[in-house]
PDB file of N, CA and C in Angstrom:
ATOM      1  N   VAL K   1    -152.830-185.526-159.502  1.00  0.00           N
ATOM      2  CA  VAL K   1    -152.081-186.012-158.351  1.00  0.00           C
ATOM      3  C   VAL K   1    -151.046-187.033-158.800  1.00  0.00           C
ATOM      4  N   GLY K   2    -151.440-187.931-159.676  1.00  0.00           N
ATOM      5  CA  GLY K   2    -150.529-188.973-160.139  1.00  0.00           C
ATOM      6  C   GLY K   2    -149.353-188.429-160.930  1.00  0.00           C
ATOM      7  N   ILE K   3    -149.587-187.371-161.703  1.00  0.00           N
ATOM      8  CA  ILE K   3    -148.514-186.782-162.504  1.00  0.00           C
ATOM      9  C   ILE K   3    -147.464-186.141-161.596  1.00  0.00           C
ATOM     10  N   VAL K   4    -147.906-185.361-160.623  1.00  0.00           N
ATOM     11  CA  VAL K   4    -146.965-184.731-159.688  1.00  0.00           C
ATOM     12  C   VAL K   4    -146.240-185.805-158.887  1.00  0.00           C
ATOM     13  N   TRP K   5    -146.958-186.825-158.483  1.00  0.00           N
ATOM     14  CA  TRP K   5    -146.380-187.923-157.726  1.00  0.00           C
ATOM     15  C   TRP K   5    -145.274-188.596-158.539  1.00  0.00           C
ATOM     16  N   GLY K   6    -145.520-188.822-159.811  1.00  0.00           N
ATOM     17  CA  GLY K   6    -144.518-189.434-160.678  1.00  0.00           C
ATOM     18  C   GLY K   6    -143.333-188.524-160.955  1.00  0.00           C
ATOM     19  N   MET K   7    -143.571-187.221-161.081  1.00  0.00           N
ATOM     20  CA  MET K   7    -142.484-186.282-161.361  1.00  0.00           C
ATOM     21  C   MET K   7    -141.533-186.170-160.171  1.00  0.00           C
ATOM     22  N   THR K   8    -142.049-186.261-158.975  1.00  0.00           N
ATOM     23  CA  THR K   8    -141.172-186.136-157.814  1.00  0.00           C
ATOM     24  C   THR K   8    -140.242-187.337-157.684  1.00  0.00           C
ATOM     25  N   ASN K   9    -140.642-188.489-158.231  1.00  0.00           N
ATOM     26  CA  ASN K   9    -139.763-189.660-158.183  1.00  0.00           C
ATOM     27  C   ASN K   9    -138.451-189.386-158.897  1.00  0.00           C
ATOM     28  N   ALA K  10    -138.514-188.716-160.044  1.00  0.00           N
ATOM     29  CA  ALA K  10    -137.293-188.390-160.786  1.00  0.00           C
ATOM     30  C   ALA K  10    -136.413-187.422-160.004  1.00  0.00           C
ATOM     31  N   LEU K  11    -137.019-186.451-159.336  1.00  0.00           N
ATOM     32  CA  LEU K  11    -136.244-185.498-158.539  1.00  0.00           C
ATOM     33  C   LEU K  11    -135.583-186.182-157.345  1.00  0.00           C
ATOM     34  N   ILE K  12    -136.310-187.084-156.704  1.00  0.00           N
ATOM     35  CA  ILE K  12    -135.749-187.816-155.568  1.00  0.00           C
ATOM     36  C   ILE K  12    -134.598-188.702-156.038  1.00  0.00           C
ATOM     37  N   GLU K  13    -134.770-189.353-157.173  1.00  0.00           N
ATOM     38  CA  GLU K  13    -133.721-190.225-157.701  1.00  0.00           C
ATOM     39  C   GLU K  13    -132.459-189.426-158.019  1.00  0.00           C
ATOM     40  N   GLY K  14    -132.620-188.260-158.624  1.00  0.00           N
ATOM     41  CA  GLY K  14    -131.462-187.427-158.946  1.00  0.00           C
ATOM     42  C   GLY K  14    -130.719-186.958-157.718  1.00  0.00           C
ATOM     43  N   SER K  15    -131.446-186.550-156.698  1.00  0.00           N
ATOM     44  CA  SER K  15    -130.783-186.092-155.471  1.00  0.00           C
ATOM     45  C   SER K  15    -130.156-187.258-154.715  1.00  0.00           C
ATOM     46  N   ALA K  16    -130.729-188.439-154.818  1.00  0.00           N
ATOM     47  CA  ALA K  16    -130.137-189.607-154.170  1.00  0.00           C
ATOM     48  C   ALA K  16    -128.827-189.995-154.857  1.00  0.00           C
ATOM     49  N   LYS K  17    -128.756-189.847-156.181  1.00  0.00           N
ATOM     50  CA  LYS K  17    -127.503-190.125-156.885  1.00  0.00           C
ATOM     51  C   LYS K  17    -126.431-189.138-156.454  1.00  0.00           C
ATOM     52  N   ASP K  18    -126.796-187.858-156.305  1.00  0.00           N
ATOM     53  CA  ASP K  18    -125.845-186.858-155.816  1.00  0.00           C
ATOM     54  C   ASP K  18    -125.392-187.204-154.404  1.00  0.00           C
ATOM     55  N   PHE K  19    -126.302-187.715-153.603  1.00  0.00           N
ATOM     56  CA  PHE K  19    -125.974-188.107-152.230  1.00  0.00           C
ATOM     57  C   PHE K  19    -124.902-189.190-152.228  1.00  0.00           C
ATOM     58  N   HIS K  20    -125.070-190.191-153.086  1.00  0.00           N
ATOM     59  CA  HIS K  20    -124.111-191.287-153.121  1.00  0.00           C
ATOM     60  C   HIS K  20    -122.755-190.847-153.671  1.00  0.00           C
ATOM     61  N   LYS K  21    -122.753-189.865-154.570  1.00  0.00           N
ATOM     62  CA  LYS K  21    -121.485-189.364-155.097  1.00  0.00           C
ATOM     63  C   LYS K  21    -120.742-188.525-154.059  1.00  0.00           C
ATOM     64  N   ASN K  22    -121.468-187.813-153.211  1.00  0.00           N
ATOM     65  CA  ASN K  22    -120.847-186.848-152.304  1.00  0.00           C
ATOM     66  C   ASN K  22    -120.561-187.371-150.908  1.00  0.00           C
ATOM     67  N   THR K  23    -120.942-188.580-150.611  1.00  0.00           N
ATOM     68  CA  THR K  23    -120.718-189.079-149.255  1.00  0.00           C
ATOM     69  C   THR K  23    -119.626-190.142-149.238  1.00  0.00           C
ATOM     70  N   ILE K  24    -119.004-190.252-148.108  1.00  0.00           N
ATOM     71  CA  ILE K  24    -117.986-191.275-147.896  1.00  0.00           C
ATOM     72  C   ILE K  24    -118.688-192.479-147.271  1.00  0.00           C
ATOM     73  N   GLN K  25    -118.405-193.644-147.781  1.00  0.00           N
ATOM     74  CA  GLN K  25    -119.021-194.852-147.237  1.00  0.00           C
ATOM     75  C   GLN K  25    -118.464-195.105-145.840  1.00  0.00           C
ATOM     76  N   SER K  26    -119.334-195.106-144.875  1.00  0.00           N
ATOM     77  CA  SER K  26    -118.910-195.357-143.504  1.00  0.00           C
ATOM     78  C   SER K  26    -119.683-196.550-142.955  1.00  0.00           C
ATOM     79  N   SER K  27    -119.050-197.257-142.083  1.00  0.00           N
ATOM     80  CA  SER K  27    -119.694-198.437-141.504  1.00  0.00           C
ATOM     81  C   SER K  27    -119.825-198.310-139.992  1.00  0.00           C
ATOM     82  N   GLY K  28    -119.821-197.087-139.507  1.00  0.00           N
ATOM     83  CA  GLY K  28    -119.922-196.862-138.074  1.00  0.00           C
ATOM     84  C   GLY K  28    -121.313-197.143-137.550  1.00  0.00           C
ATOM     85  N   ARG K  29    -121.412-197.107-136.252  1.00  0.00           N
ATOM     86  CA  ARG K  29    -122.671-197.399-135.588  1.00  0.00           C
ATOM     87  C   ARG K  29    -123.753-196.379-135.924  1.00  0.00           C
ATOM     88  N   PHE K  30    -123.364-195.121-136.096  1.00  0.00           N
ATOM     89  CA  PHE K  30    -124.336-194.063-136.322  1.00  0.00           C
ATOM     90  C   PHE K  30    -124.379-193.594-137.784  1.00  0.00           C
ATOM     91  N   SER K  31    -123.852-194.386-138.698  1.00  0.00           N
ATOM     92  CA  SER K  31    -123.821-193.959-140.100  1.00  0.00           C
ATOM     93  C   SER K  31    -125.231-193.793-140.669  1.00  0.00           C
ATOM     94  N   PHE K  32    -126.168-194.651-140.275  1.00  0.00           N
ATOM     95  CA  PHE K  32    -127.543-194.521-140.756  1.00  0.00           C
ATOM     96  C   PHE K  32    -128.161-193.210-140.291  1.00  0.00           C
ATOM     97  N   LEU K  33    -127.940-192.871-139.035  1.00  0.00           N
ATOM     98  CA  LEU K  33    -128.470-191.630-138.492  1.00  0.00           C
ATOM     99  C   LEU K  33    -127.851-190.421-139.189  1.00  0.00           C
ATOM    100  N   TYR K  34    -126.550-190.462-139.416  1.00  0.00           N
ATOM    101  CA  TYR K  34    -125.869-189.372-140.116  1.00  0.00           C
ATOM    102  C   TYR K  34    -126.431-189.208-141.534  1.00  0.00           C
ATOM    103  N   ASP K  35    -126.600-190.320-142.258  1.00  0.00           N
ATOM    104  CA  ASP K  35    -127.146-190.266-143.619  1.00  0.00           C
ATOM    105  C   ASP K  35    -128.570-189.726-143.625  1.00  0.00           C
ATOM    106  N   PHE K  36    -129.381-190.137-142.654  1.00  0.00           N
ATOM    107  CA  PHE K  36    -130.755-189.666-142.557  1.00  0.00           C
ATOM    108  C   PHE K  36    -130.806-188.161-142.330  1.00  0.00           C
ATOM    109  N   ILE K  37    -129.993-187.674-141.401  1.00  0.00           N
ATOM    110  CA  ILE K  37    -129.966-186.235-141.119  1.00  0.00           C
ATOM    111  C   ILE K  37    -129.461-185.463-142.329  1.00  0.00           C
ATOM    112  N   TYR K  38    -128.462-186.004-143.018  1.00  0.00           N
ATOM    113  CA  TYR K  38    -127.940-185.347-144.212  1.00  0.00           C
ATOM    114  C   TYR K  38    -129.020-185.232-145.290  1.00  0.00           C
ATOM    115  N   LEU K  39    -129.762-186.306-145.523  1.00  0.00           N
ATOM    116  CA  LEU K  39    -130.804-186.279-146.560  1.00  0.00           C
ATOM    117  C   LEU K  39    -131.935-185.325-146.198  1.00  0.00           C
ATOM    118  N   ILE K  40    -132.383-185.341-144.964  1.00  0.00           N
ATOM    119  CA  ILE K  40    -133.477-184.464-144.550  1.00  0.00           C
ATOM    120  C   ILE K  40    -133.053-183.000-144.608  1.00  0.00           C
ATOM    121  N   SER K  41    -131.799-182.706-144.303  1.00  0.00           N
ATOM    122  CA  SER K  41    -131.341-181.318-144.346  1.00  0.00           C
ATOM    123  C   SER K  41    -131.040-180.839-145.759  1.00  0.00           C
ATOM    124  N   ASN K  42    -130.980-181.745-146.723  1.00  0.00           N
ATOM    125  CA  ASN K  42    -130.739-181.386-148.114  1.00  0.00           C
ATOM    126  C   ASN K  42    -132.080-181.056-148.774  1.00  0.00           C
ATOM    127  N   TRP K  43    -132.291-179.785-149.107  1.00  0.00           N
ATOM    128  CA  TRP K  43    -133.591-179.380-149.654  1.00  0.00           C
ATOM    129  C   TRP K  43    -133.883-180.011-151.002  1.00  0.00           C
ATOM    130  N   ARG K  44    -132.847-180.395-151.750  1.00  0.00           N
ATOM    131  CA  ARG K  44    -133.071-181.029-153.059  1.00  0.00           C
ATOM    132  C   ARG K  44    -133.687-182.410-152.915  1.00  0.00           C
ATOM    133  N   PHE K  45    -133.557-182.997-151.734  1.00  0.00           N
ATOM    134  CA  PHE K  45    -134.190-184.283-151.452  1.00  0.00           C
ATOM    135  C   PHE K  45    -135.465-184.119-150.640  1.00  0.00           C
ATOM    136  N   SER K  46    -135.412-183.303-149.591  1.00  0.00           N
ATOM    137  CA  SER K  46    -136.518-183.260-148.634  1.00  0.00           C
ATOM    138  C   SER K  46    -137.786-182.626-149.207  1.00  0.00           C
ATOM    139  N   ILE K  47    -137.665-181.592-150.039  1.00  0.00           N
ATOM    140  CA  ILE K  47    -138.867-180.973-150.610  1.00  0.00           C
ATOM    141  C   ILE K  47    -139.572-181.918-151.585  1.00  0.00           C
ATOM    142  N   PRO K  48    -138.867-182.515-152.580  1.00  0.00           N
ATOM    143  CA  PRO K  48    -139.568-183.484-153.437  1.00  0.00           C
ATOM    144  C   PRO K  48    -140.108-184.691-152.664  1.00  0.00           C
ATOM    145  N   PHE K  49    -139.384-185.116-151.628  1.00  0.00           N
ATOM    146  CA  PHE K  49    -139.860-186.239-150.826  1.00  0.00           C
ATOM    147  C   PHE K  49    -141.155-185.888-150.101  1.00  0.00           C
ATOM    148  N   GLY K  50    -141.221-184.685-149.531  1.00  0.00           N
ATOM    149  CA  GLY K  50    -142.437-184.239-148.854  1.00  0.00           C
ATOM    150  C   GLY K  50    -143.614-184.126-149.803  1.00  0.00           C
ATOM    151  N   VAL K  51    -143.367-183.538-150.990  1.00  0.00           N
ATOM    152  CA  VAL K  51    -144.425-183.432-151.999  1.00  0.00           C
ATOM    153  C   VAL K  51    -144.869-184.821-152.441  1.00  0.00           C
ATOM    154  N   ASN K  52    -143.912-185.737-152.591  1.00  0.00           N
ATOM    155  CA  ASN K  52    -144.227-187.101-152.991  1.00  0.00           C
ATOM    156  C   ASN K  52    -145.136-187.779-151.974  1.00  0.00           C
ATOM    157  N   GLN K  53    -144.854-187.593-150.700  1.00  0.00           N
ATOM    158  CA  GLN K  53    -145.662-188.224-149.660  1.00  0.00           C
ATOM    159  C   GLN K  53    -147.067-187.626-149.589  1.00  0.00           C
ATOM    160  N   VAL K  54    -147.172-186.310-149.756  1.00  0.00           N
ATOM    161  CA  VAL K  54    -148.485-185.659-149.768  1.00  0.00           C
ATOM    162  C   VAL K  54    -149.302-186.145-150.959  1.00  0.00           C
ATOM    163  N   CYS K  55    -148.659-186.250-152.126  1.00  0.00           N
ATOM    164  CA  CYS K  55    -149.376-186.737-153.315  1.00  0.00           C
ATOM    165  C   CYS K  55    -149.744-188.204-153.180  1.00  0.00           C
ATOM    166  N   SER K  56    -148.935-188.974-152.483  1.00  0.00           N
ATOM    167  CA  SER K  56    -149.265-190.373-152.237  1.00  0.00           C
ATOM    168  C   SER K  56    -150.547-190.485-151.418  1.00  0.00           C
ATOM    169  N   ILE K  57    -150.670-189.666-150.399  1.00  0.00           N
ATOM    170  CA  ILE K  57    -151.888-189.645-149.587  1.00  0.00           C
ATOM    171  C   ILE K  57    -153.071-189.167-150.420  1.00  0.00           C
ATOM    172  N   GLY K  58    -152.857-188.116-151.220  1.00  0.00           N
ATOM    173  CA  GLY K  58    -153.918-187.611-152.099  1.00  0.00           C
ATOM    174  C   GLY K  58    -154.364-188.648-153.112  1.00  0.00           C
ATOM    175  N   PHE K  59    -153.414-189.396-153.654  1.00  0.00           N
ATOM    176  CA  PHE K  59    -153.739-190.443-154.621  1.00  0.00           C
ATOM    177  C   PHE K  59    -154.627-191.507-153.984  1.00  0.00           C
ATOM    178  N   ASN K  60    -154.337-191.867-152.746  1.00  0.00           N
ATOM    179  CA  ASN K  60    -155.170-192.855-152.059  1.00  0.00           C
ATOM    180  C   ASN K  60    -156.568-192.311-151.777  1.00  0.00           C
ATOM    181  N   PHE K  61    -156.687-191.028-151.456  1.00  0.00           N
ATOM    182  CA  PHE K  61    -158.009-190.429-151.271  1.00  0.00           C
ATOM    183  C   PHE K  61    -158.794-190.427-152.575  1.00  0.00           C
ATOM    184  N   VAL K  62    -158.112-190.147-153.685  1.00  0.00           N
ATOM    185  CA  VAL K  62    -158.784-190.168-154.992  1.00  0.00           C
ATOM    186  C   VAL K  62    -159.271-191.570-155.312  1.00  0.00           C
ATOM    187  N   LEU K  63    -158.453-192.582-155.004  1.00  0.00           N
ATOM    188  CA  LEU K  63    -158.870-193.960-155.269  1.00  0.00           C
ATOM    189  C   LEU K  63    -160.100-194.356-154.473  1.00  0.00           C
ATOM    190  N   VAL K  64    -160.244-193.806-153.281  1.00  0.00           N
ATOM    191  CA  VAL K  64    -161.417-194.107-152.462  1.00  0.00           C
ATOM    192  C   VAL K  64    -162.667-193.484-153.082  1.00  0.00           C
ATOM    193  N   LYS K  65    -162.537-192.302-153.658  1.00  0.00           N
ATOM    194  CA  LYS K  65    -163.694-191.567-154.188  1.00  0.00           C
ATOM    195  C   LYS K  65    -164.116-192.021-155.588  1.00  0.00           C
ATOM    196  N   VAL K  66    -163.184-192.547-156.375  1.00  0.00           N
ATOM    197  CA  VAL K  66    -163.457-192.876-157.773  1.00  0.00           C
ATOM    198  C   VAL K  66    -163.714-194.372-157.908  1.00  0.00           C
ATOM    199  N   GLU K  67    -164.576-194.714-158.869  1.00  0.00           N
ATOM    200  CA  GLU K  67    -164.851-196.120-159.137  1.00  0.00           C
ATOM    201  C   GLU K  67    -163.560-196.821-159.571  1.00  0.00           C
ATOM    202  N   ILE K  68    -163.325-198.028-159.083  1.00  0.00           N
ATOM    203  CA  ILE K  68    -162.052-198.714-159.273  1.00  0.00           C
ATOM    204  C   ILE K  68    -161.750-198.991-160.745  1.00  0.00           C
ATOM    205  N   SER K  69    -162.759-199.279-161.562  1.00  0.00           N
ATOM    206  CA  SER K  69    -162.491-199.562-162.970  1.00  0.00           C
ATOM    207  C   SER K  69    -161.989-198.312-163.704  1.00  0.00           C
ATOM    208  N   ILE K  70    -162.457-197.156-163.323  1.00  0.00           N
ATOM    209  CA  ILE K  70    -161.984-195.903-163.924  1.00  0.00           C
ATOM    210  C   ILE K  70    -160.594-195.566-163.390  1.00  0.00           C
ATOM    211  N   ALA K  71    -160.384-195.698-162.093  1.00  0.00           N
ATOM    212  CA  ALA K  71    -159.107-195.359-161.480  1.00  0.00           C
ATOM    213  C   ALA K  71    -157.979-196.260-162.012  1.00  0.00           C
ATOM    214  N   GLN K  72    -158.258-197.530-162.195  1.00  0.00           N
ATOM    215  CA  GLN K  72    -157.249-198.461-162.709  1.00  0.00           C
ATOM    216  C   GLN K  72    -156.853-198.093-164.126  1.00  0.00           C
ATOM    217  N   THR K  73    -157.822-197.752-164.955  1.00  0.00           N
ATOM    218  CA  THR K  73    -157.537-197.384-166.342  1.00  0.00           C
ATOM    219  C   THR K  73    -156.723-196.105-166.412  1.00  0.00           C
ATOM    220  N   VAL K  74    -157.079-195.111-165.628  1.00  0.00           N
ATOM    221  CA  VAL K  74    -156.355-193.838-165.640  1.00  0.00           C
ATOM    222  C   VAL K  74    -154.954-194.007-165.078  1.00  0.00           C
ATOM    223  N   ALA K  75    -154.798-194.766-164.010  1.00  0.00           N
ATOM    224  CA  ALA K  75    -153.492-194.946-163.379  1.00  0.00           C
ATOM    225  C   ALA K  75    -152.521-195.724-164.273  1.00  0.00           C
ATOM    226  N   ASN K  76    -153.033-196.659-165.040  1.00  0.00           N
ATOM    227  CA  ASN K  76    -152.155-197.449-165.906  1.00  0.00           C
ATOM    228  C   ASN K  76    -151.953-196.727-167.206  1.00  0.00           C
TER     229      ASN K  76
END
C-alpha cells in the first residue's frame, strides 16, 4: 500500500506541473472553481489522485492492524 501511495505522488506532481504550464493565471472570483473542475476532468491528475486517496485510507487501516513498532520501521 505504501509503495503505490508513494508512486502516485510523483504522478500527481507531474500532472500538476503540466497544469501550471498550460493555464493562464487568473484572479477572478471563480478562478478556484475553474481550476478545480479542470484538474478533476484531467485524467492524468484525477486517476492518480483517486488511487492516492484510496491507498491513504488503506495505509491507515494497515496501521490499525499492525503493531506500531513494526509499522514505524517498515514505513520509514
